[in-house]
Amino acid sequence: MGSEGENGVVAGNLSDFLWVLADGIGPLETVLYDEHEARPNATLTELAERHATTPRRPARDIIAEARAEFPTFAEDIDALCR
């Protein structure tokens, strides 16, 4: 959820979220854009390797999987705010 009302699914769980960050993709980027170019971040990769319980996958796969799992997330949140 962004400060200007943006909202969307980033990942299906915390571990996958860590892998998205490790790929150098921020949460707002996942919501605003459909194309995600990986820019691996060594520090965040190390963090994910230590704490994630899911296997490493490309961020684009994690994002697509989460969007498929929660297809009406943005609409559901918007409905709660009206």
CSV table of N, CA and C in Angstrom, one decimal:
chain,number,residue,atom,x,y,z
A,1,MET,N,0.8,-1.2,0.0
A,1,MET,CA,0.0,0.0,0.0
A,1,MET,C,0.9,1.2,0.0
A,2,GLY,N,0.6,2.1,-0.9
A,2,GLY,CA,1.4,3.3,-1.0
A,2,GLY,C,0.8,4.5,-0.4
A,3,SER,N,1.5,5.6,-0.3
A,3,SER,CA,1.0,6.8,0.4
A,3,SER,C,0.0,7.5,-0.5
A,4,GLU,N,-0.1,7.2,-1.8
A,4,GLU,CA,-1.0,7.9,-2.7
A,4,GLU,C,-2.2,7.0,-3.1
A,5,GLY,N,-2.4,5.9,-2.3
A,5,GLY,CA,-3.5,5.0,-2.6
A,5,GLY,C,-3.1,3.8,-3.5
A,6,GLU,N,-1.9,3.7,-3.9
A,6,GLU,CA,-1.5,2.5,-4.7
A,6,GLU,C,-1.6,1.3,-3.8
A,7,ASN,N,-2.0,0.2,-4.4
A,7,ASN,CA,-2.0,-1.1,-3.6
A,7,ASN,C,-2.0,-2.2,-4.6
A,8,GLY,N,-1.4,-3.3,-4.1
A,8,GLY,CA,-1.3,-4.5,-5.0
A,8,GLY,C,-0.5,-5.6,-4.3
A,9,VAL,N,-0.5,-6.7,-4.9
A,9,VAL,CA,0.2,-7.9,-4.3
A,9,VAL,C,1.6,-7.8,-4.7
A,10,VAL,N,2.5,-8.1,-3.7
A,10,VAL,CA,3.9,-8.1,-4.0
A,10,VAL,C,4.4,-9.5,-4.0
A,11,ALA,N,4.0,-10.3,-3.0
A,11,ALA,CA,4.4,-11.7,-2.9
A,11,ALA,C,3.4,-12.4,-2.0
A,12,GLY,N,3.3,-13.7,-2.1
A,12,GLY,CA,2.4,-14.5,-1.4
A,12,GLY,C,2.7,-14.7,0.1
A,13,ASN,N,4.0,-14.5,0.4
A,13,ASN,CA,4.4,-14.7,1.8
A,13,ASN,C,5.7,-13.9,2.0
A,14,LEU,N,6.1,-13.9,3.3
A,14,LEU,CA,7.3,-13.1,3.7
A,14,LEU,C,8.6,-13.6,3.0
A,15,SER,N,8.7,-14.9,2.9
A,15,SER,CA,10.0,-15.4,2.3
A,15,SER,C,10.1,-15.1,0.9
A,16,ASP,N,9.0,-15.2,0.1
A,16,ASP,CA,9.0,-14.8,-1.3
A,16,ASP,C,9.2,-13.3,-1.4
A,17,PHE,N,8.7,-12.5,-0.5
A,17,PHE,CA,8.9,-11.0,-0.5
A,17,PHE,C,10.4,-10.8,-0.4
A,18,LEU,N,11.1,-11.5,0.5
A,18,LEU,CA,12.6,-11.3,0.6
A,18,LEU,C,13.3,-11.6,-0.7
A,19,TRP,N,12.8,-12.6,-1.4
A,19,TRP,CA,13.5,-13.0,-2.7
A,19,TRP,C,13.2,-11.9,-3.8
A,20,VAL,N,12.0,-11.3,-3.7
A,20,VAL,CA,11.7,-10.1,-4.6
A,20,VAL,C,12.7,-9.0,-4.3
A,21,LEU,N,12.9,-8.7,-3.1
A,21,LEU,CA,13.8,-7.6,-2.7
A,21,LEU,C,15.2,-8.0,-3.1
A,22,ALA,N,15.6,-9.2,-2.9
A,22,ALA,CA,16.9,-9.7,-3.3
A,22,ALA,C,17.2,-9.5,-4.8
A,23,ASP,N,16.1,-9.6,-5.6
A,23,ASP,CA,16.3,-9.4,-7.0
A,23,ASP,C,16.3,-7.9,-7.4
A,24,GLY,N,16.3,-7.0,-6.4
A,24,GLY,CA,16.4,-5.6,-6.6
A,24,GLY,C,15.2,-4.9,-7.0
A,25,ILE,N,14.0,-5.6,-6.7
A,25,ILE,CA,12.7,-5.0,-7.1
A,25,ILE,C,12.0,-4.6,-5.9
A,26,GLY,N,11.6,-3.3,-5.8
A,26,GLY,CA,10.9,-2.8,-4.7
A,26,GLY,C,9.4,-3.1,-4.7
A,27,PRO,N,8.8,-2.9,-3.6
A,27,PRO,CA,7.3,-3.2,-3.5
A,27,PRO,C,6.5,-2.3,-4.4
A,28,LEU,N,6.8,-1.0,-4.5
A,28,LEU,CA,6.0,-0.1,-5.3
A,28,LEU,C,6.2,-0.5,-6.8
A,29,GLU,N,7.4,-0.9,-7.2
A,29,GLU,CA,7.6,-1.3,-8.6
A,29,GLU,C,6.8,-2.5,-9.0
A,30,THR,N,6.6,-3.4,-8.1
A,30,THR,CA,5.7,-4.6,-8.4
A,30,THR,C,4.3,-4.2,-8.6
A,31,VAL,N,3.8,-3.1,-8.0
A,31,VAL,CA,2.5,-2.7,-8.1
A,31,VAL,C,2.3,-1.8,-9.3
A,32,LEU,N,3.2,-0.9,-9.6
A,32,LEU,CA,3.1,0.1,-10.7
A,32,LEU,C,3.4,-0.5,-12.1
A,33,TYR,N,4.3,-1.5,-12.2
A,33,TYR,CA,4.8,-1.9,-13.5
A,33,TYR,C,4.5,-3.4,-13.6
A,34,ASP,N,4.3,-3.8,-14.9
A,34,ASP,CA,4.1,-5.2,-15.2
A,34,ASP,C,5.4,-5.9,-15.6
A,35,GLU,N,6.4,-5.1,-16.1
A,35,GLU,CA,7.7,-5.7,-16.4
A,35,GLU,C,8.7,-5.4,-15.2
A,36,HIS,N,9.4,-6.5,-14.9
A,36,HIS,CA,10.3,-6.3,-13.7
A,36,HIS,C,11.7,-6.8,-14.1
A,37,GLU,N,12.6,-5.9,-14.2
A,37,GLU,CA,14.0,-6.3,-14.6
A,37,GLU,C,14.8,-6.5,-13.3
A,38,ALA,N,15.4,-7.7,-13.2
A,38,ALA,CA,16.1,-8.0,-12.0
A,38,ALA,C,17.4,-7.2,-11.9
A,39,ARG,N,17.7,-6.7,-10.7
A,39,ARG,CA,18.9,-5.9,-10.4
A,39,ARG,C,19.4,-6.5,-9.1
A,40,PRO,N,20.0,-7.7,-9.1
A,40,PRO,CA,20.3,-8.4,-7.8
A,40,PRO,C,21.1,-7.5,-6.8
A,41,ASN,N,20.7,-7.6,-5.6
A,41,ASN,CA,21.3,-6.8,-4.5
A,41,ASN,C,21.9,-7.8,-3.5
A,42,ALA,N,23.2,-7.7,-3.4
A,42,ALA,CA,24.0,-8.7,-2.7
A,42,ALA,C,23.6,-8.7,-1.2
A,43,THR,N,23.4,-7.5,-0.6
A,43,THR,CA,23.0,-7.5,0.8
A,43,THR,C,21.7,-8.1,1.1
A,44,LEU,N,20.7,-7.8,0.2
A,44,LEU,CA,19.4,-8.3,0.4
A,44,LEU,C,19.3,-9.8,0.0
A,45,THR,N,20.2,-10.2,-0.9
A,45,THR,CA,20.3,-11.7,-1.2
A,45,THR,C,20.8,-12.4,0.0
A,46,GLU,N,21.8,-11.9,0.6
A,46,GLU,CA,22.3,-12.5,1.9
A,46,GLU,C,21.2,-12.6,2.9
A,47,LEU,N,20.4,-11.6,3.1
A,47,LEU,CA,19.4,-11.6,4.1
A,47,LEU,C,18.3,-12.7,3.7
A,48,ALA,N,17.9,-12.7,2.4
A,48,ALA,CA,17.0,-13.8,2.0
A,48,ALA,C,17.5,-15.2,2.2
A,49,GLU,N,18.8,-15.4,1.9
A,49,GLU,CA,19.4,-16.7,2.0
A,49,GLU,C,19.4,-17.1,3.5
A,50,ARG,N,19.5,-16.2,4.4
A,50,ARG,CA,19.5,-16.5,5.8
A,50,ARG,C,18.1,-16.8,6.4
A,51,HIS,N,17.1,-16.0,5.9
A,51,HIS,CA,15.8,-16.0,6.5
A,51,HIS,C,14.7,-16.6,5.7
A,52,ALA,N,14.8,-16.7,4.4
A,52,ALA,CA,13.7,-17.2,3.6
A,52,ALA,C,13.5,-18.7,3.8
A,53,THR,N,12.3,-19.1,3.8
A,53,THR,CA,12.0,-20.6,3.9
A,53,THR,C,11.6,-21.2,2.6
A,54,THR,N,11.5,-20.3,1.6
A,54,THR,CA,11.1,-20.8,0.3
A,54,THR,C,12.3,-20.8,-0.6
A,55,PRO,N,12.3,-21.6,-1.6
A,55,PRO,CA,13.5,-21.6,-2.5
A,55,PRO,C,13.6,-20.3,-3.3
A,56,ARG,N,14.8,-19.9,-3.7
A,56,ARG,CA,15.0,-18.7,-4.6
A,56,ARG,C,14.3,-19.0,-5.9
A,57,ARG,N,13.6,-18.0,-6.4
A,57,ARG,CA,12.9,-18.0,-7.7
A,57,ARG,C,13.1,-16.5,-8.2
A,58,PRO,N,13.0,-16.4,-9.5
A,58,PRO,CA,13.0,-15.0,-10.1
A,58,PRO,C,11.8,-14.2,-9.6
A,59,ALA,N,12.1,-12.9,-9.3
A,59,ALA,CA,11.0,-12.1,-8.8
A,59,ALA,C,9.8,-12.1,-9.7
A,60,ARG,N,10.0,-12.1,-11.0
A,60,ARG,CA,8.9,-12.0,-12.0
A,60,ARG,C,8.0,-13.2,-11.7
A,61,ASP,N,8.5,-14.4,-11.4
A,61,ASP,CA,7.7,-15.6,-11.2
A,61,ASP,C,6.9,-15.5,-9.8
A,62,ILE,N,7.6,-15.0,-8.8
A,62,ILE,CA,7.0,-14.8,-7.5
A,62,ILE,C,5.8,-13.8,-7.6
A,63,ILE,N,6.0,-12.7,-8.3
A,63,ILE,CA,5.0,-11.7,-8.5
A,63,ILE,C,3.8,-12.2,-9.3
A,64,ALA,N,4.1,-12.9,-10.4
A,64,ALA,CA,3.0,-13.5,-11.2
A,64,ALA,C,2.2,-14.5,-10.4
A,65,GLU,N,2.9,-15.3,-9.6
A,65,GLU,CA,2.2,-16.3,-8.8
A,65,GLU,C,1.3,-15.7,-7.7
A,66,ALA,N,1.8,-14.6,-7.1
A,66,ALA,CA,1.1,-13.9,-6.1
A,66,ALA,C,-0.2,-13.2,-6.7
A,67,ARG,N,0.0,-12.6,-7.8
A,67,ARG,CA,-1.1,-12.0,-8.5
A,67,ARG,C,-2.2,-13.0,-8.9
A,68,ALA,N,-1.8,-14.2,-9.3
A,68,ALA,CA,-2.7,-15.2,-9.6
A,68,ALA,C,-3.4,-15.7,-8.4
A,69,GLU,N,-2.7,-15.8,-7.3
A,69,GLU,CA,-3.3,-16.3,-6.0
A,69,GLU,C,-4.3,-15.3,-5.4
A,70,PHE,N,-4.0,-14.0,-5.6
A,70,PHE,CA,-4.9,-12.9,-5.0
A,70,PHE,C,-5.3,-12.0,-6.1
A,71,PRO,N,-6.1,-12.5,-7.1
A,71,PRO,CA,-6.4,-11.6,-8.3
A,71,PRO,C,-7.3,-10.4,-8.0
A,72,THR,N,-8.0,-10.4,-6.9
A,72,THR,CA,-8.9,-9.2,-6.6
A,72,THR,C,-8.4,-8.4,-5.4
A,73,PHE,N,-7.1,-8.5,-5.0
A,73,PHE,CA,-6.6,-7.9,-3.9
A,73,PHE,C,-6.9,-6.4,-3.9
A,74,ALA,N,-6.5,-5.7,-5.0
A,74,ALA,CA,-6.6,-4.2,-5.1
A,74,ALA,C,-8.1,-3.8,-5.0
A,75,GLU,N,-8.9,-4.5,-5.7
A,75,GLU,CA,-10.4,-4.2,-5.6
A,75,GLU,C,-10.9,-4.4,-4.2
A,76,ASP,N,-10.5,-5.5,-3.6
A,76,ASP,CA,-11.0,-5.8,-2.2
A,76,ASP,C,-10.6,-4.7,-1.3
A,77,ILE,N,-9.3,-4.2,-1.4
A,77,ILE,CA,-8.8,-3.1,-0.5
A,77,ILE,C,-9.6,-1.8,-0.8
A,78,ASP,N,-9.8,-1.5,-2.1
A,78,ASP,CA,-10.5,-0.3,-2.5
A,78,ASP,C,-11.9,-0.3,-1.9
A,79,ALA,N,-12.6,-1.5,-2.0
A,79,ALA,CA,-13.9,-1.6,-1.5
A,79,ALA,C,-14.0,-1.4,0.0
A,80,LEU,N,-13.0,-1.7,0.8
A,80,LEU,CA,-12.9,-1.5,2.2
A,80,LEU,C,-12.8,0.0,2.6
A,81,CYS,N,-12.2,0.7,1.6
A,81,CYS,CA,-11.9,2.1,1.9
A,81,CYS,C,-13.0,3.1,1.5
A,82,ARG,N,-14.1,2.6,0.9
A,82,ARG,CA,-15.2,3.4,0.4
A,82,ARG,C,-16.3,3.5,1.4
